[in-house]
């Protein structure tokens, strides 16, 4: 119990040292990971049903190689792909935004440092430390989130592209 | 004298020679008579002089006696002086010997008093006990050895500072409000760190020896803590304190707020904000249009009759109205209809992307102009005072910050718009043919 309280305290101190931008990064991180988990769960659980129903619809048809049939096949695949791809672009942009937010944090941290310098001069390194930790912690957080998210984003992209090829293979012309 | 007298006689004789010879006898008698008188007078005077001489002799003797007496006294005193001097020298050596260690001790005591005085001058506790500094000043400034009472006072003041810095005290005193007026207020002092009054933080002005209300108070959450602290009955309550004893609170007054920050950005900053506002509004407008279009297209997919209020419906209507129902001809018509619809869906995307790309570039421009200002101030004033450079540097940093904070949400919005419009185009591209086939019953 005490350990968990200390842990929460540590996190609070960390967020406090990082300043406002770190809260934004935290928000972005939560969104990002919710989206990643949602996508992974979707591919794992919902997608097989979707694929099967699509396959069943196709297999119901008697005519499978006329031009109209090809149009319908394309439509079936497209519907599944749109559902499969939903949110992937947002994951990618959130990952791209993380280092930018880190940079923003660096700039606000440097502004803080120069504010302190304007008041106390260059002599007081201790007073400047708060701004410098703001600058560095946000950059680090942005980088960590972006790098860790990048792996999962690539994983999801790979899975989506695999599944779409696989689906196209499954819907046979004969 | 005799000469004078005979001279007078001669004159008288000469005179009388003219007068006649009948009174010569008379004159002779007179002369004799006068001579006798003179003699008598002279004798008296002689006697007088002699008497005087004796008197003087006596006086001389008395004076001599006095002189001898005084000489004796002088000799006596000079011996005493000598002996006293020796005694004094002896005593001084003795004093030096005895106060050898004590002198050092008093030096240390004075130094400690000086240090304490310097500390107390900035200490918030001095607001409550304004007189204690003067007593210390008297001790440090006097050349004499400190009295026991002064030493005791030094000890007491040190102990008081220590004890009071661990206490939370409420007292009523005059404070200075930002307008410069003074008013009575109930002050809560937390150790040597903070003083609170009227729901705000106070600062101790060491020169005026008065607590002043801060011109700018800290963020709302710290002020809320004060209110909740005042009203809470619990033994412990959270409260924000300034461990730097006022330095941080002073810094707070100097840190600019959001509005001043934006002003620091200068013209470039305003341009960035304008671009951000325009881009934001336009992106939101496009997003709402795309969401509405997407909604209508969804409805169209589940609806048998083609409606002309959405792109998909319009594409389907175009195929329905086609004179030929050949697959190849239909495909061409479909392509044509889709090509007509796509620009509407992708409208504004490049504009928003441009805004998102321009904002950080403008931030960079602001950085460069800010650096130019900084270097100008360096060439004028040298690098000695960082405060003079602060203006240019804050412009440089603020514009970068503004550029980034405009670019980040715009990039996000652009991505939302792009993925949505891409999805709609995809539906048009890949599903309209299928829908058409279904409607044809194939």
PDB file of N, CA and C in Angstrom, chain A residues 42-82:
ATOM      1  N   UNK A  42      -9.354  -5.616 -32.103  1.00  0.00           N
ATOM      2  CA  UNK A  42     -10.245  -5.716 -33.268  1.00  0.00           C
ATOM      3  C   UNK A  42      -9.733  -6.789 -34.227  1.00  0.00           C
ATOM      4  N   UNK A  43      -8.423  -6.736 -34.493  1.00  0.00           N
ATOM      5  CA  UNK A  43      -7.855  -7.704 -35.431  1.00  0.00           C
ATOM      6  C   UNK A  43      -7.973  -9.111 -34.866  1.00  0.00           C
ATOM      7  N   UNK A  44      -7.778  -9.199 -33.547  1.00  0.00           N
ATOM      8  CA  UNK A  44      -7.780 -10.524 -32.915  1.00  0.00           C
ATOM      9  C   UNK A  44      -9.204 -11.083 -32.805  1.00  0.00           C
ATOM     10  N   UNK A  45     -10.194 -10.249 -32.426  1.00  0.00           N
ATOM     11  CA  UNK A  45     -11.506 -10.785 -32.057  1.00  0.00           C
ATOM     12  C   UNK A  45     -12.597 -10.492 -33.082  1.00  0.00           C
ATOM     13  N   UNK A  46     -12.744  -9.213 -33.489  1.00  0.00           N
ATOM     14  CA  UNK A  46     -13.876  -8.870 -34.361  1.00  0.00           C
ATOM     15  C   UNK A  46     -13.602  -9.229 -35.812  1.00  0.00           C
ATOM     16  N   UNK A  47     -12.371  -9.099 -36.216  1.00  0.00           N
ATOM     17  CA  UNK A  47     -12.069  -9.259 -37.639  1.00  0.00           C
ATOM     18  C   UNK A  47     -12.415 -10.638 -38.185  1.00  0.00           C
ATOM     19  N   UNK A  48     -12.142 -11.757 -37.459  1.00  0.00           N
ATOM     20  CA  UNK A  48     -12.492 -13.067 -38.013  1.00  0.00           C
ATOM     21  C   UNK A  48     -13.966 -13.201 -38.375  1.00  0.00           C
ATOM     22  N   UNK A  49     -14.850 -12.652 -37.517  1.00  0.00           N
ATOM     23  CA  UNK A  49     -16.288 -12.700 -37.829  1.00  0.00           C
ATOM     24  C   UNK A  49     -16.591 -11.914 -39.077  1.00  0.00           C
ATOM     25  N   UNK A  50     -15.999 -10.741 -39.144  1.00  0.00           N
ATOM     26  CA  UNK A  50     -16.214  -9.874 -40.307  1.00  0.00           C
ATOM     27  C   UNK A  50     -15.789 -10.592 -41.581  1.00  0.00           C
ATOM     28  N   UNK A  51     -14.602 -11.209 -41.489  1.00  0.00           N
ATOM     29  CA  UNK A  51     -14.053 -11.914 -42.645  1.00  0.00           C
ATOM     30  C   UNK A  51     -14.963 -13.072 -43.043  1.00  0.00           C
ATOM     31  N   UNK A  52     -15.457 -13.820 -42.040  1.00  0.00           N
ATOM     32  CA  UNK A  52     -16.303 -14.977 -42.330  1.00  0.00           C
ATOM     33  C   UNK A  52     -17.619 -14.557 -42.961  1.00  0.00           C
ATOM     34  N   UNK A  53     -18.207 -13.472 -42.445  1.00  0.00           N
ATOM     35  CA  UNK A  53     -19.496 -13.043 -43.002  1.00  0.00           C
ATOM     36  C   UNK A  53     -19.306 -12.568 -44.436  1.00  0.00           C
ATOM     37  N   UNK A  54     -18.166 -11.896 -44.667  1.00  0.00           N
ATOM     38  CA  UNK A  54     -17.852 -11.432 -46.027  1.00  0.00           C
ATOM     39  C   UNK A  54     -17.688 -12.636 -46.971  1.00  0.00           C
ATOM     40  N   UNK A  55     -16.985 -13.640 -46.455  1.00  0.00           N
ATOM     41  CA  UNK A  55     -16.744 -14.862 -47.243  1.00  0.00           C
ATOM     42  C   UNK A  55     -18.053 -15.573 -47.532  1.00  0.00           C
ATOM     43  N   UNK A  56     -18.916 -15.621 -46.513  1.00  0.00           N
ATOM     44  CA  UNK A  56     -20.204 -16.298 -46.675  1.00  0.00           C
ATOM     45  C   UNK A  56     -21.028 -15.604 -47.756  1.00  0.00           C
ATOM     46  N   UNK A  57     -21.043 -14.232 -47.696  1.00  0.00           N
ATOM     47  CA  UNK A  57     -21.793 -13.455 -48.692  1.00  0.00           C
ATOM     48  C   UNK A  57     -21.303 -13.788 -50.098  1.00  0.00           C
ATOM     49  N   UNK A  58     -19.976 -13.870 -50.247  1.00  0.00           N
ATOM     50  CA  UNK A  58     -19.375 -14.144 -51.561  1.00  0.00           C
ATOM     51  C   UNK A  58     -19.701 -15.561 -52.007  1.00  0.00           C
ATOM     52  N   UNK A  59     -19.598 -16.497 -51.059  1.00  0.00           N
ATOM     53  CA  UNK A  59     -19.815 -17.891 -51.431  1.00  0.00           C
ATOM     54  C   UNK A  59     -21.272 -18.189 -51.771  1.00  0.00           C
ATOM     55  N   UNK A  60     -22.201 -17.313 -51.246  1.00  0.00           N
ATOM     56  CA  UNK A  60     -23.617 -17.484 -51.585  1.00  0.00           C
ATOM     57  C   UNK A  60     -23.850 -17.307 -53.076  1.00  0.00           C
ATOM     58  N   UNK A  61     -23.026 -16.490 -53.658  1.00  0.00           N
ATOM     59  CA  UNK A  61     -23.267 -16.131 -55.058  1.00  0.00           C
ATOM     60  C   UNK A  61     -22.978 -17.309 -55.994  1.00  0.00           C
ATOM     61  N   UNK A  62     -23.790 -17.395 -57.031  1.00  0.00           N
ATOM     62  CA  UNK A  62     -23.524 -18.412 -58.049  1.00  0.00           C
ATOM     63  C   UNK A  62     -22.623 -17.837 -59.130  1.00  0.00           C
ATOM     64  N   UNK A  63     -22.917 -16.587 -59.475  1.00  0.00           N
ATOM     65  CA  UNK A  63     -22.126 -15.919 -60.514  1.00  0.00           C
ATOM     66  C   UNK A  63     -20.918 -15.278 -59.881  1.00  0.00           C
ATOM     67  N   UNK A  64     -19.713 -15.788 -60.210  1.00  0.00           N
ATOM     68  CA  UNK A  64     -18.528 -15.252 -59.521  1.00  0.00           C
ATOM     69  C   UNK A  64     -17.502 -14.632 -60.458  1.00  0.00           C
ATOM     70  N   UNK A  65     -17.751 -14.685 -61.785  1.00  0.00           N
ATOM     71  CA  UNK A  65     -16.721 -14.104 -62.631  1.00  0.00           C
ATOM     72  C   UNK A  65     -17.226 -13.144 -63.702  1.00  0.00           C
ATOM     73  N   UNK A  66     -18.469 -12.705 -63.571  1.00  0.00           N
ATOM     74  CA  UNK A  66     -18.906 -11.639 -64.477  1.00  0.00           C
ATOM     75  C   UNK A  66     -18.334 -10.311 -63.984  1.00  0.00           C
ATOM     76  N   UNK A  67     -18.468  -9.261 -64.803  1.00  0.00           N
ATOM     77  CA  UNK A  67     -17.953  -7.950 -64.421  1.00  0.00           C
ATOM     78  C   UNK A  67     -18.660  -7.448 -63.173  1.00  0.00           C
ATOM     79  N   UNK A  68     -20.012  -7.673 -63.118  1.00  0.00           N
ATOM     80  CA  UNK A  68     -20.772  -7.245 -61.957  1.00  0.00           C
ATOM     81  C   UNK A  68     -20.279  -7.927 -60.690  1.00  0.00           C
ATOM     82  N   UNK A  69     -19.992  -9.231 -60.827  1.00  0.00           N
ATOM     83  CA  UNK A  69     -19.500  -9.999 -59.687  1.00  0.00           C
ATOM     84  C   UNK A  69     -18.191  -9.423 -59.181  1.00  0.00           C
ATOM     85  N   UNK A  70     -17.340  -8.994 -60.118  1.00  0.00           N
ATOM     86  CA  UNK A  70     -16.061  -8.395 -59.714  1.00  0.00           C
ATOM     87  C   UNK A  70     -16.280  -7.088 -58.959  1.00  0.00           C
ATOM     88  N   UNK A  71     -17.274  -6.290 -59.465  1.00  0.00           N
ATOM     89  CA  UNK A  71     -17.592  -5.043 -58.752  1.00  0.00           C
ATOM     90  C   UNK A  71     -18.002  -5.346 -57.310  1.00  0.00           C
ATOM     91  N   UNK A  72     -18.862  -6.356 -57.169  1.00  0.00           N
ATOM     92  CA  UNK A  72     -19.380  -6.682 -55.835  1.00  0.00           C
ATOM     93  C   UNK A  72     -18.271  -7.213 -54.936  1.00  0.00           C
ATOM     94  N   UNK A  73     -17.388  -8.009 -55.563  1.00  0.00           N
ATOM     95  CA  UNK A  73     -16.249  -8.541 -54.793  1.00  0.00           C
ATOM     96  C   UNK A  73     -15.399  -7.387 -54.274  1.00  0.00           C
ATOM     97  N   UNK A  74     -15.146  -6.420 -55.171  1.00  0.00           N
ATOM     98  CA  UNK A  74     -14.356  -5.259 -54.769  1.00  0.00           C
ATOM     99  C   UNK A  74     -15.039  -4.512 -53.620  1.00  0.00           C
ATOM    100  N   UNK A  75     -16.375  -4.401 -53.709  1.00  0.00           N
ATOM    101  CA  UNK A  75     -17.115  -3.693 -52.673  1.00  0.00           C
ATOM    102  C   UNK A  75     -16.990  -4.406 -51.337  1.00  0.00           C
ATOM    103  N   UNK A  76     -17.131  -5.763 -51.387  1.00  0.00           N
ATOM    104  CA  UNK A  76     -17.038  -6.541 -50.145  1.00  0.00           C
ATOM    105  C   UNK A  76     -15.679  -6.343 -49.484  1.00  0.00           C
ATOM    106  N   UNK A  77     -14.630  -6.464 -50.303  1.00  0.00           N
ATOM    107  CA  UNK A  77     -13.275  -6.312 -49.751  1.00  0.00           C
ATOM    108  C   UNK A  77     -13.091  -4.907 -49.194  1.00  0.00           C
ATOM    109  N   UNK A  78     -13.575  -3.895 -49.928  1.00  0.00           N
ATOM    110  CA  UNK A  78     -13.388  -2.510 -49.535  1.00  0.00           C
ATOM    111  C   UNK A  78     -14.055  -2.228 -48.196  1.00  0.00           C
ATOM    112  N   UNK A  79     -15.275  -2.783 -48.009  1.00  0.00           N
ATOM    113  CA  UNK A  79     -15.975  -2.566 -46.737  1.00  0.00           C
ATOM    114  C   UNK A  79     -15.153  -3.077 -45.557  1.00  0.00           C
ATOM    115  N   UNK A  80     -14.610  -4.291 -45.742  1.00  0.00           N
ATOM    116  CA  UNK A  80     -13.811  -4.875 -44.662  1.00  0.00           C
ATOM    117  C   UNK A  80     -12.552  -4.050 -44.426  1.00  0.00           C
ATOM    118  N   UNK A  81     -11.930  -3.638 -45.535  1.00  0.00           N
ATOM    119  CA  UNK A  81     -10.668  -2.882 -45.403  1.00  0.00           C
ATOM    120  C   UNK A  81     -10.880  -1.550 -44.684  1.00  0.00           C
ATOM    121  N   UNK A  82     -12.002  -0.890 -45.011  1.00  0.00           N
ATOM    122  CA  UNK A  82     -12.259   0.398 -44.353  1.00  0.00           C
ATOM    123  C   UNK A  82     -12.391   0.188 -42.853  1.00  0.00           C
TER     124      UNK A  82
END
